[in-house]
Coordinates of C-alpha atoms in Angstrom, one line a residue:
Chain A
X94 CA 2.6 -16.2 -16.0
X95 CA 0.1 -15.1 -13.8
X96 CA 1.1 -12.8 -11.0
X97 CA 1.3 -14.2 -7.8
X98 CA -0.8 -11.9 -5.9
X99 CA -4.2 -11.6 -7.0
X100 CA -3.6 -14.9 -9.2
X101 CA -5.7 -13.7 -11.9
X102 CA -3.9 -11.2 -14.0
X103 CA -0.8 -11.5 -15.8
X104 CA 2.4 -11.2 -14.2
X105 CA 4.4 -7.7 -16.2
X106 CA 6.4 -6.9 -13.1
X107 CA 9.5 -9.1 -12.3
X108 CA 11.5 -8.8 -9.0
X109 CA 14.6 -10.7 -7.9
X110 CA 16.3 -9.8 -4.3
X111 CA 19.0 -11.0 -2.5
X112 CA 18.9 -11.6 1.3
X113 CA 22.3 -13.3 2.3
X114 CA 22.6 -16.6 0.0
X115 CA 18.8 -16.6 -0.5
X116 CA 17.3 -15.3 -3.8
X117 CA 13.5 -14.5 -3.8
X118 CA 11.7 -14.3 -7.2
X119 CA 8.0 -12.3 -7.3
X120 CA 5.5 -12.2 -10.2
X121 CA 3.6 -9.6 -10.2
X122 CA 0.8 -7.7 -11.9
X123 CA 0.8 -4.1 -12.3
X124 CA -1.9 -3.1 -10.3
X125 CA -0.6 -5.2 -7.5
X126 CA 2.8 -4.1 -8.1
X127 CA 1.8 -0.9 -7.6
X128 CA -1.1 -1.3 -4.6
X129 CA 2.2 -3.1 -3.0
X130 CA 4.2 0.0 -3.6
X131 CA 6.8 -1.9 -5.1
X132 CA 8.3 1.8 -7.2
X133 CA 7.6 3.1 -3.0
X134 CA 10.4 5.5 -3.0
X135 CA 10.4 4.9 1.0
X136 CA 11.3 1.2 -0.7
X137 CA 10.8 -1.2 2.6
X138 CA 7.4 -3.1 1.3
X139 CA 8.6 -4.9 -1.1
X140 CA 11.0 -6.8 1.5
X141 CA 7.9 -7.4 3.6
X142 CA 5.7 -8.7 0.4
X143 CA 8.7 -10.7 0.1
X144 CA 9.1 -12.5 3.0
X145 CA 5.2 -12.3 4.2
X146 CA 4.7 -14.3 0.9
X147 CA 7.2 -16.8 2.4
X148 CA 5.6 -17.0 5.7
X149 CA 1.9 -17.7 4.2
X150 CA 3.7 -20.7 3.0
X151 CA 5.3 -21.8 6.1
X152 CA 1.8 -21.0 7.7
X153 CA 0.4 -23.7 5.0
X154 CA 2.7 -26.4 6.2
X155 CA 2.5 -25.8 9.8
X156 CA -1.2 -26.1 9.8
X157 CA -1.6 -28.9 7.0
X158 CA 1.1 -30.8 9.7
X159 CA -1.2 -30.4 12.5
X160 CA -4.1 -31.0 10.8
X161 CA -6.1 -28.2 12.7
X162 CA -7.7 -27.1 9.1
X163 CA -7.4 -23.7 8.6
X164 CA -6.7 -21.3 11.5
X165 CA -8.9 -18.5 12.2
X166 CA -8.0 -16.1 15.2
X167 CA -10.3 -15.9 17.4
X168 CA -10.2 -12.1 18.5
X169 CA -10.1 -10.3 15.1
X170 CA -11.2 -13.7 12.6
X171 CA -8.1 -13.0 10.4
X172 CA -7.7 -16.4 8.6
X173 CA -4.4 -18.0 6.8
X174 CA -6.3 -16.9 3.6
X175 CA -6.4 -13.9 4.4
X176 CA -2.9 -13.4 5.7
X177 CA -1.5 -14.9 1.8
X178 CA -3.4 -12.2 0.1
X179 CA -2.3 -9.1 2.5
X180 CA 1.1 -10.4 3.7
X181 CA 0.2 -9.1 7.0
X182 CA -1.3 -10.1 10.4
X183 CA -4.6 -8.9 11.7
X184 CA -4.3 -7.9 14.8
X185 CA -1.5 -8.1 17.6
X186 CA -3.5 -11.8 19.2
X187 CA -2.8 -13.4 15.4
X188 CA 0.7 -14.1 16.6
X189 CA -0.5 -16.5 18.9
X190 CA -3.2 -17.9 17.1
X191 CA -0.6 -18.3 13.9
X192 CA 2.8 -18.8 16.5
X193 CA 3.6 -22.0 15.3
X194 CA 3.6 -21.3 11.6
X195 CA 5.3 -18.0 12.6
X196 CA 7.9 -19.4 14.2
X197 CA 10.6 -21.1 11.7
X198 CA 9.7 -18.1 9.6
X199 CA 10.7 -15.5 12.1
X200 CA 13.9 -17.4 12.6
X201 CA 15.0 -17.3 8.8
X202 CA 14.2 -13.5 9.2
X203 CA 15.7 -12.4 11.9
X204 CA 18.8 -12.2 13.6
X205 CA 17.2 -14.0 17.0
X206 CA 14.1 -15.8 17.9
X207 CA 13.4 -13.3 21.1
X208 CA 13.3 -9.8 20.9
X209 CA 16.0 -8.3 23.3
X210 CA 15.6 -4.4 22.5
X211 CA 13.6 -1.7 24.2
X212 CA 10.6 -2.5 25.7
X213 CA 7.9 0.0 27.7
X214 CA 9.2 1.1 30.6
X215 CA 5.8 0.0 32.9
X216 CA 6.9 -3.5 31.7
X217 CA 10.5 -2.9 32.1
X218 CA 9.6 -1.7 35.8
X219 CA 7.5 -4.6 36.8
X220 CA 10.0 -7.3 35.4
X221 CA 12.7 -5.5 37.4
X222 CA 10.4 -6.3 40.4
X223 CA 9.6 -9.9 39.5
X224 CA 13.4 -10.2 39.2
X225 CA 14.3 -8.8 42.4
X226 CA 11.5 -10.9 44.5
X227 CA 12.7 -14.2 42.3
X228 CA 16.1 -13.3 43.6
X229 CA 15.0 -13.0 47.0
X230 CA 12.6 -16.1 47.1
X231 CA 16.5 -18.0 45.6
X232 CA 18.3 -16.8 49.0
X233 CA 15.7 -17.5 51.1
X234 CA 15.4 -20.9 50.4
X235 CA 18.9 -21.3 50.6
X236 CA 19.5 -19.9 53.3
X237 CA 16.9 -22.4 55.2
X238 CA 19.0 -25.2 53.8
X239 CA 22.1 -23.9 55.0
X240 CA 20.1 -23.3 58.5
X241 CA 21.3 -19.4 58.2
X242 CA 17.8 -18.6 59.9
X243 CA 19.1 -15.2 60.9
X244 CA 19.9 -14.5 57.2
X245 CA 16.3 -16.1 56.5
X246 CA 14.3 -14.2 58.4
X247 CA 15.7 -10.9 56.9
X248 CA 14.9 -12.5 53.5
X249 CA 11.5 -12.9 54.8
X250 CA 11.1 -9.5 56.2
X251 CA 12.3 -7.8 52.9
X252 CA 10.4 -9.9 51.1
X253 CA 7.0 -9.4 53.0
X254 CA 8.2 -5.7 53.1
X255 CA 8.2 -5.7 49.2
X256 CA 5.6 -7.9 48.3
X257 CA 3.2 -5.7 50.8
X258 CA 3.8 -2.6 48.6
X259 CA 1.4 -2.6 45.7
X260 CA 3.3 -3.8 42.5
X261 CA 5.5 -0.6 40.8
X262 CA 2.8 -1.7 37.5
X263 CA -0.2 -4.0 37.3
X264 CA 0.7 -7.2 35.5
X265 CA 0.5 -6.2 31.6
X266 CA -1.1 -8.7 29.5
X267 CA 1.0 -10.7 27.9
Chain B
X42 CA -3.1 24.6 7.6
X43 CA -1.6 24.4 4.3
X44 CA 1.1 22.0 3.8
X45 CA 2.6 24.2 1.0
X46 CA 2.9 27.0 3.3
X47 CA 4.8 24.6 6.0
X48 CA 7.0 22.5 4.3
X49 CA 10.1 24.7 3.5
X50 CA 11.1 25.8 0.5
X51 CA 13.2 23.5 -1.4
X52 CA 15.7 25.9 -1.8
X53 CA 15.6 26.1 2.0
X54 CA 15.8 22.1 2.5
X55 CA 18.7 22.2 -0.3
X56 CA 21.1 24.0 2.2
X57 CA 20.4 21.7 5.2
X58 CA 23.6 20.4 6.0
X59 CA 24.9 17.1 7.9
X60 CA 28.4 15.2 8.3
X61 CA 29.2 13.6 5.4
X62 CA 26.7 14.9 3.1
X63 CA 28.6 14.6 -0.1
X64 CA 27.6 11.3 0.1
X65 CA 25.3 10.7 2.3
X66 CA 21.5 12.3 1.9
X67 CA 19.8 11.7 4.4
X68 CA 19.8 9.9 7.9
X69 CA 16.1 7.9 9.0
X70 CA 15.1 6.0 11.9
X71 CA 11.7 4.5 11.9
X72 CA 9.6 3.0 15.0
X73 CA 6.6 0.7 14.1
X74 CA 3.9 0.7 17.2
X75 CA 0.8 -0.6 17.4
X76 CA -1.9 -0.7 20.3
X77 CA -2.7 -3.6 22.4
X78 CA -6.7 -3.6 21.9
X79 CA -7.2 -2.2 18.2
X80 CA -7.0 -4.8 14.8
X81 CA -3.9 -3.7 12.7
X82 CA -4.9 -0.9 10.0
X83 CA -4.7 -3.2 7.2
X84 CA -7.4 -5.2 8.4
X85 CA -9.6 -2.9 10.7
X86 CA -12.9 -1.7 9.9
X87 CA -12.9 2.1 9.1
X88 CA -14.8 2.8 12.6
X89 CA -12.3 1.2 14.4
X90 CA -9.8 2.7 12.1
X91 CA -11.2 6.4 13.0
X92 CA -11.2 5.3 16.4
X93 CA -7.8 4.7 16.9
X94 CA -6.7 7.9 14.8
X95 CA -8.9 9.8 17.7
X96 CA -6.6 8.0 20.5
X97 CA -3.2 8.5 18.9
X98 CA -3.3 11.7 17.2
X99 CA -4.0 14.0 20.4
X100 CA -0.7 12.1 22.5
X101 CA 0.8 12.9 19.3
X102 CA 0.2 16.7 19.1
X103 CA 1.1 17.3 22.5
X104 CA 4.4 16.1 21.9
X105 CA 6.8 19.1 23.0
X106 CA 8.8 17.6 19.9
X107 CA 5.7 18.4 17.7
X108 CA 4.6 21.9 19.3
X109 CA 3.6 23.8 16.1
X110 CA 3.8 20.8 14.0
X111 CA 1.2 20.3 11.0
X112 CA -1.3 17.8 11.7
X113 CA -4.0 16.7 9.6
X114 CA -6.3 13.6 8.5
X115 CA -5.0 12.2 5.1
X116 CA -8.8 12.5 4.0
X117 CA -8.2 16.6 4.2
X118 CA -5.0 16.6 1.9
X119 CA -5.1 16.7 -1.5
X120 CA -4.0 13.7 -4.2
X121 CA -1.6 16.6 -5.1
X122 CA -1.0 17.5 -1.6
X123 CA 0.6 13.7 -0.5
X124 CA 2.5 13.3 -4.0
X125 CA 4.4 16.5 -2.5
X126 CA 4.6 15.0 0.5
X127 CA 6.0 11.5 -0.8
X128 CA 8.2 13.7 -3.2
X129 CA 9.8 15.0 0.0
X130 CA 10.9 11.5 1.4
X131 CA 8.4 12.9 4.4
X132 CA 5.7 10.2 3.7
X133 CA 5.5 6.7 2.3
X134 CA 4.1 6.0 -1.0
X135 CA 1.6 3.7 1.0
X136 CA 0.2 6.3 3.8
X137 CA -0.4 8.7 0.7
X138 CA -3.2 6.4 -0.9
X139 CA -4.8 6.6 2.2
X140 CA -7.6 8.7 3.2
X141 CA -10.1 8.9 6.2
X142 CA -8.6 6.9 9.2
X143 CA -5.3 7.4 8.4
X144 CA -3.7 11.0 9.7
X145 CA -0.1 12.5 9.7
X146 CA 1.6 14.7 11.8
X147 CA 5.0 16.6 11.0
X148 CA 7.0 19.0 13.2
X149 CA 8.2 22.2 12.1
X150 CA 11.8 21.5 11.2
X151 CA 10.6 18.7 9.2
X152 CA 12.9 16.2 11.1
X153 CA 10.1 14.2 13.0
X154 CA 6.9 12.6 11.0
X155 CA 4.4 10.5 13.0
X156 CA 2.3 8.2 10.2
X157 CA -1.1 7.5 12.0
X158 CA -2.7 4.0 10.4
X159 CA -0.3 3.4 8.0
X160 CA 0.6 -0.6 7.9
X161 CA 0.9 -0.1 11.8
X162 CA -1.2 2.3 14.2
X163 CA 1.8 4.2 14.5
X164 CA 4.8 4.6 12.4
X165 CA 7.2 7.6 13.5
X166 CA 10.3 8.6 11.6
X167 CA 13.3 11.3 12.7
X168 CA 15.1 12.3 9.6
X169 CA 18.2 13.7 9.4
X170 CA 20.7 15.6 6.6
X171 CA 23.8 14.1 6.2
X172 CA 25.3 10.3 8.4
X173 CA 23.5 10.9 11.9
X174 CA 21.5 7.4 12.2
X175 CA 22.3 8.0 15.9
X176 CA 20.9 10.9 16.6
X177 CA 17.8 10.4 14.7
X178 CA 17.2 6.9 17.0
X179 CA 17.6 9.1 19.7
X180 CA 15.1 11.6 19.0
X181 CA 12.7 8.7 17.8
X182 CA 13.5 7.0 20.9
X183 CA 12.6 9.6 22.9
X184 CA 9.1 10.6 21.4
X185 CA 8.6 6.4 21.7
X186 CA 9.2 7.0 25.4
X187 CA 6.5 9.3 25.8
X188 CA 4.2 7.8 23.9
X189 CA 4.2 4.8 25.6
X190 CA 2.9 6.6 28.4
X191 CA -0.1 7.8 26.8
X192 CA -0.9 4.7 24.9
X193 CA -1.0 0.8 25.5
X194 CA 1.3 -0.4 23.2
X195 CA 1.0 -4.3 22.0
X196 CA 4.1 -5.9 23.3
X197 CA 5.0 -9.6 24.2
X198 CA 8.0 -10.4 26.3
X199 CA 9.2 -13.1 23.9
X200 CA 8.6 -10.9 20.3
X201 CA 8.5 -7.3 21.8
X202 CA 6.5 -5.0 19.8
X203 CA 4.4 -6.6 17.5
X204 CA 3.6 -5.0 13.9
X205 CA 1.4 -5.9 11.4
X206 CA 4.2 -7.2 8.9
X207 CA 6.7 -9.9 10.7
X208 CA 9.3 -8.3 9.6
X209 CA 9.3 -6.0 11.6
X210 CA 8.2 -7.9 15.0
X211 CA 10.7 -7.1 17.7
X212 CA 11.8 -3.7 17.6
X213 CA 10.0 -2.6 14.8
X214 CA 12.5 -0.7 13.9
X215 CA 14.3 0.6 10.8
X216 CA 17.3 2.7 10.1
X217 CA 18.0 4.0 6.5
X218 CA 20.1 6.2 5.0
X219 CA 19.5 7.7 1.0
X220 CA 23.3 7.9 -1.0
X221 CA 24.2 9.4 -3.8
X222 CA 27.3 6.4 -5.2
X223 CA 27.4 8.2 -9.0
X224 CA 31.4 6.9 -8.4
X225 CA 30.7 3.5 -7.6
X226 CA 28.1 3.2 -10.8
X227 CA 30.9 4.4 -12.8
X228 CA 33.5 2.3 -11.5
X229 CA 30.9 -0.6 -12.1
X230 CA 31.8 -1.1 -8.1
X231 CA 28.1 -1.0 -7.7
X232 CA 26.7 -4.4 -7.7
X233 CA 29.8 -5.8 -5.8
X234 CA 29.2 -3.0 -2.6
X235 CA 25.0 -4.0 -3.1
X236 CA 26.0 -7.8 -3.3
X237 CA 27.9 -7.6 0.1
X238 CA 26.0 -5.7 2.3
X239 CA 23.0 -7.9 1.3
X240 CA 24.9 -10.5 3.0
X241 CA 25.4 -8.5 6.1
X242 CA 21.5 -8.8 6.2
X243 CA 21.3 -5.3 5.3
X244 CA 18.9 -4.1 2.2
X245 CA 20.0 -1.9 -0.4
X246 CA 17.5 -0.6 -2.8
X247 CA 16.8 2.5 -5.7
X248 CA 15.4 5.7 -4.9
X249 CA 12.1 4.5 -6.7
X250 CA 13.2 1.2 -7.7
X251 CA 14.9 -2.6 -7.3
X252 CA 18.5 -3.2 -8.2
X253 CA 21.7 -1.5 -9.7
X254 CA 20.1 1.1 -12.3
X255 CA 18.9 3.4 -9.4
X256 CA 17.4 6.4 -10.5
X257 CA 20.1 9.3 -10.0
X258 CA 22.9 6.7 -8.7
X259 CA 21.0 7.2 -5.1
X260 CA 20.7 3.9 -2.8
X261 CA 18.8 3.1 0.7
X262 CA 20.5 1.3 3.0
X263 CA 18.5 -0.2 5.8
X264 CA 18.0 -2.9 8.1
X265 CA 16.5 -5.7 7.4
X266 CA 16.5 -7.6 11.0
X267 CA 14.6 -6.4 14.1
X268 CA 14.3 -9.2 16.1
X269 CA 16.8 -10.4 18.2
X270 CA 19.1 -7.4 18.1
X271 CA 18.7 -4.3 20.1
X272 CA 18.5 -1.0 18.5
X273 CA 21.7 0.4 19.3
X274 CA 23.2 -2.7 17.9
X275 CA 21.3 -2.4 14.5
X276 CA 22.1 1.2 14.4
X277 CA 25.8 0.7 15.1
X278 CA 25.6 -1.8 12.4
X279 CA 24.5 0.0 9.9
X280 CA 26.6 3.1 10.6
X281 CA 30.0 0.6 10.7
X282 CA 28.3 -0.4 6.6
X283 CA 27.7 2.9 5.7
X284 CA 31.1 4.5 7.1
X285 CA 32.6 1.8 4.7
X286 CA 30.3 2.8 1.4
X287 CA 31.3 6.2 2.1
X288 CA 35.2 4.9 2.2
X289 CA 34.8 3.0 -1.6
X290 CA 32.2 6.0 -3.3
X291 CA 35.4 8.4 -2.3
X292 CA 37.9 5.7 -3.1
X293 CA 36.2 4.9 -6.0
X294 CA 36.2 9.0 -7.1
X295 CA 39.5 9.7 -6.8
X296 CA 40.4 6.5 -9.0
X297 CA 38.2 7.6 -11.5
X298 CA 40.1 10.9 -11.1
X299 CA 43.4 9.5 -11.5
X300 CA 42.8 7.0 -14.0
X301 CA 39.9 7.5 -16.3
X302 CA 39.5 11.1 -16.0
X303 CA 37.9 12.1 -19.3
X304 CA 35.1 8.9 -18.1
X305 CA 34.4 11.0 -15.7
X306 CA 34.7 14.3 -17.0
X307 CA 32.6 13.2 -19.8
X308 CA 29.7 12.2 -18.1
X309 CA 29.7 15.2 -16.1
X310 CA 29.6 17.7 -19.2
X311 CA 26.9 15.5 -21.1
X312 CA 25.0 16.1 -18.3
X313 CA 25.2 19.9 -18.2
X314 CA 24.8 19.8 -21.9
X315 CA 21.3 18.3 -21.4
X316 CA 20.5 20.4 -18.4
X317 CA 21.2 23.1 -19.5
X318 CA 19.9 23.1 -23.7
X319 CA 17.4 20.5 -23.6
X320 CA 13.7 21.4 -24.0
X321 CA 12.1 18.1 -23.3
X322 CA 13.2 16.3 -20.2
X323 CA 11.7 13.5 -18.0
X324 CA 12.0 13.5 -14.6
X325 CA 14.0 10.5 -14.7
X326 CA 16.4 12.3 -17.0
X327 CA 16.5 15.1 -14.7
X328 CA 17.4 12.7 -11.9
X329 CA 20.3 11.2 -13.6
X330 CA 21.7 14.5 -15.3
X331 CA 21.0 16.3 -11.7
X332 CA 23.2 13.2 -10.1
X333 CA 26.4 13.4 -12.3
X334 CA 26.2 17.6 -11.8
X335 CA 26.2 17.4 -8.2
X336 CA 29.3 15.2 -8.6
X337 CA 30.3 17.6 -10.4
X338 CA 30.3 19.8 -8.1
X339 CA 31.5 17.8 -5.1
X340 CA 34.7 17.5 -7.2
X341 CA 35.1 21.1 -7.6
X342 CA 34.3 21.2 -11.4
X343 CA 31.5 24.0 -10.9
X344 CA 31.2 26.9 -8.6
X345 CA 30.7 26.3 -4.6
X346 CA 26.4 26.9 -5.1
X347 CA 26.0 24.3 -7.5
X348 CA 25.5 21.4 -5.0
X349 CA 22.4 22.9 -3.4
X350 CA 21.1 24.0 -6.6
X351 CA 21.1 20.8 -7.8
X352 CA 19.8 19.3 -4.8
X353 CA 16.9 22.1 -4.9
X354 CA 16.3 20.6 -8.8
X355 CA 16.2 17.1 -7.4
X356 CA 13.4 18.4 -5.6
X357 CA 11.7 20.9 -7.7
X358 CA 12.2 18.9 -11.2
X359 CA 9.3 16.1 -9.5
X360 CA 6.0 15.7 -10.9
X361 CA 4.1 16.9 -7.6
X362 CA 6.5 20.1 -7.7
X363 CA 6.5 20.7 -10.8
X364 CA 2.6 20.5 -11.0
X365 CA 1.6 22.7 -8.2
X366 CA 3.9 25.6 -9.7
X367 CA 1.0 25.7 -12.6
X368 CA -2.4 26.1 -12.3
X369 CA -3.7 24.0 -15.1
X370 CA -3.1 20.4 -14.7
X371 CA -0.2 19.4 -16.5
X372 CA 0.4 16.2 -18.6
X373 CA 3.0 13.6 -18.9
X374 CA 4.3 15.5 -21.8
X375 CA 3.6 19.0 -20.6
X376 CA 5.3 18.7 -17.5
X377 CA 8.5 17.2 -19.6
X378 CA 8.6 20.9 -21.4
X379 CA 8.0 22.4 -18.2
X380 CA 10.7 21.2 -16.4
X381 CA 13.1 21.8 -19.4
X382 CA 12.4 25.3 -19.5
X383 CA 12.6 25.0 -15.7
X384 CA 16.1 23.7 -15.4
X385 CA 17.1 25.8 -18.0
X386 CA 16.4 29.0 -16.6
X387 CA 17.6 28.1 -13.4
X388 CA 21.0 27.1 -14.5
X389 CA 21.5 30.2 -17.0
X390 CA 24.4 31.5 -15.0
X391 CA 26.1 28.2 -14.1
X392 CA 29.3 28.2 -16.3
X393 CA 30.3 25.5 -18.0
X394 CA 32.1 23.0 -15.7
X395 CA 36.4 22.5 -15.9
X396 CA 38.3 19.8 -14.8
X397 CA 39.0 20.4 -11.1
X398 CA 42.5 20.8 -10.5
X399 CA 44.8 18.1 -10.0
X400 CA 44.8 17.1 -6.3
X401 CA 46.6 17.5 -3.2
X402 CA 50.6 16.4 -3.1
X403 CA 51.2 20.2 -3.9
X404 CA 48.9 22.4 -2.7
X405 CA 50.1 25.1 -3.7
X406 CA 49.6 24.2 -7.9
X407 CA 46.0 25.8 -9.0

């Protein structure tokens, strides 16, 4: 059996894990084995070889569906290829160039498709702001409906007021 | 700097103490960040590698957390050096075959490790003796905080931060804990407790390797999920798991105790009688001897200092350890006799271990 990293040299090193009711085989050669830091006493890459071999795969079909050829990002030139052998992106644009692949892959992995944890405060700041004006912009138009124009015109005033004031962050990319 | 003369002395590290440390190791939270305008590590050019060592590691060292804290390229650190380092659960077996472009950067109580271009431009850990996965995210958390201040992180509203490996897209977070299950190996509980928290999405692995037969009965626990859960969520988790694990491994001790006692008593004096008369030991030996002695000693069977003089052998009976105690390099085969004559002399006083008296309805019966 040939290991199914390098594809070249035979496969000595046999793993088996269980994630839930899914059971993931691996074929590995020694030096890959160990370049993978599969004995990794720290023990969390073999997981990720794991499932980034899985997502090479989903990457595969995704593309071969849309029949874009390979994908190639264009910021860092990280190819699908590339991303079988390594079992890891290239740079933080690959997500979009590979999103579509990503996607069913991320959902077998992880508890949600959106991340809902911490996030940097700048960020955090200027989405509190977008919120707030989105908020405002809702009232205001319903209070023309209702014809509340004494309501409305504070709306406006708060939201001139706020909008006047240079954003708490500039808009970070996305 | 030295590392040897920073890290502690393992006989230092032996006597940390945390709750629940019969059982539990160690505690580990571990953010993965990576900057908006720099390729991953894995696939960067060295320049670009070099260059984003230059950004990180100064925000790092001005860390109040890190004020005194041992700083270095990987490039600068001996093959010797890192082993000790990886030994020490400080560094992963992946940043220590690294060398220029990669750095490292440990505080002075050797709770806090930032990994500079490991898989991810930044990977920082707080460790922890004993259950405190909390407080370990909250000193993580914290350094995060600052950081992000001084650096542009690559986040995305919908997949938050984003890491080289998917797995860890999100939060890029990862909460571990190291425990020492000798009961639940010899109750052959083992693969039933592994089996069932795999289905909680959780990962349970061997101190170095895959599966049930883990070196010295020690397990990691981790999560395996970081998107789509926030961190106190995962970390809750995890602690609800391990608060359980600890419930069987004493459970499963004080069965063994009651019902198969000479099992257990067994084990525990074969593995002094190795210890402390064998000549010729591998370190895997060591690890699985060192295990069922500190059992031993958690169930009373040896005197009060055994457990954190086995724990210091744990550490000292490694390859890294035991090399850098000689000045010639050692083989394979040398370093077996080594560490024999090691463990020997350092247990010459330990007396042979008694069954522990029977426990608690009368306290009063010694």
């Amino acid at each position: 059996m040939k290991c199914c990293v390098c594809k070249e040299r035979e496969a000595t090193v046999h793993l088996t894990q269980i994630a839930g009711d899914k059971i993931q085989k691996l074929d590995l050669c020694e030096e890959c084995a160990r370049s993978k830091g599969v004995n990794d006493p720290t023990g969390f890459s073999l997981a990720d070889l794991l499932l980034g071999l899985g997502a090479s795969q989903e990457m595969e079909q995704a593309a071969a569906a849309t029949k874009g050829g390979e994908l190639k990002c264009p910021r860092c030139g990280f190819t699908q290829a590339d991303y079988k052998k390594a079992g890891r992106l290239g740079c933080p644009d690959c997500y979009q160039t590979f999103a579509e692949g990503l996607k069913s892959l991320l959902k077998t992995m992880h508890k949600g498709p959106r991340h809902i944890g911490k996030a940097p405060e700048q960020l955090r700041r200027h989405l509190d702001f977008k919120r707030h004006l989105a908020q405002l912009q809702r009232q205001l138009a319903q209070a023309i409906e209702t014809e509340d124009f004494e309501q409305a015109a504070v709306l406006r005033d708060e939201i001139k007021h706020l909008t006047a004031k240079p954003a708490p962050a500039s808009a970070p990319r996305k | 700097m030295n590392i040897h003369t920073f890290l502690a002395p393992p006989a230092e590290t032996a006597r940390r103490t945390g709750p629940h440390d019969r059982i539990v190791l160690s505690s580990r939270v571990r953010l993965a960040r990576n900057l908006r305008d720099f390729s991953f590590p894995g696939w960067a050019k060295k320049a670009e590698r070099l260059t984003v060592v230059d950004l990180i590691r100064p925000a790092v060292e001005q860390l109040p957390e890190l004020a005194g804290c041992f700083s270095e390229s990987m490039d600068k650190l001996s093959a010797l050096d890192k082993q000790i380092l990886v030994e020490r659960h400080l560094i992963s077996r992946e940043h220590a075959a690294r060398g220029a472009g990669s750095a490292l950067a440990l505080n002075r109580e050797e709770t806090l490790c930032v990994m500079i271009n490991e898989e991810d431009h930044l990977r920082m850990q707080a460790l922890r003796p004993g259950l405190q996965l909390r407080h370990a995210w909250e000193a993580v958390d914290a350094v995060d905080s600052q950081l992000e201040q001084k650096l542009n992180y690559a986040f995305s509203l919908e997949l938050g931060y984003l890491t080289a490996c998917p797995t860890n897209l999100g939060t890029g977070i990862r909460v571990s804990a190291m425990l020492h299950l000798p009961g639940l190996v010899l109750a052959d509980q083992i693969n039933a407790i592994v089996q069932s928290v795999s289905k909680l999405g959780l990962a349970v692995r061997g101190l170095y390797g895959e599966g049930s037969e883990a070196l010295g009965n020690i397990f990691q626990v981790s999560n395996q999920r970081t998107l789509g859960e926030t961190e106190p969520a995962i970390v809750e988790r995890l602690e609800k798991v391990l608060t359980q694990i600890i419930e069987h491994e004493d459970n499963a001790r004080t069965n063994l105790l009651e019902q198969r006692p000479k099992i257990l008593f067994n084990q525990i004096g074969r593995a002094y009688g190795i210890l402390t008369n064998a000549h010729i030991i591998t370190s895997k030996e060591a690890i699985n001897m060192l295990s069922f002695m500190r059992l031993g000693a958690d169930l009373g069977m040896f005197p009060a200092t055994a457990r954190a003089l086995t724990d210091e052998l744990f550490i000292l009976t490694q390859p890294a350890h035991l090399q850098r105690l000689h000045t010639g390099k050692l083989s394979a085969d040398e370093r077996d006799l080594v560490r024999a004559d090691m463990i020997r002399e350092r247990l010459k006083t330990m007396e042979r271990p008694t069954p522990p008296p029977p426990p608690a309805p009368s306290p009063a019966a010694d």
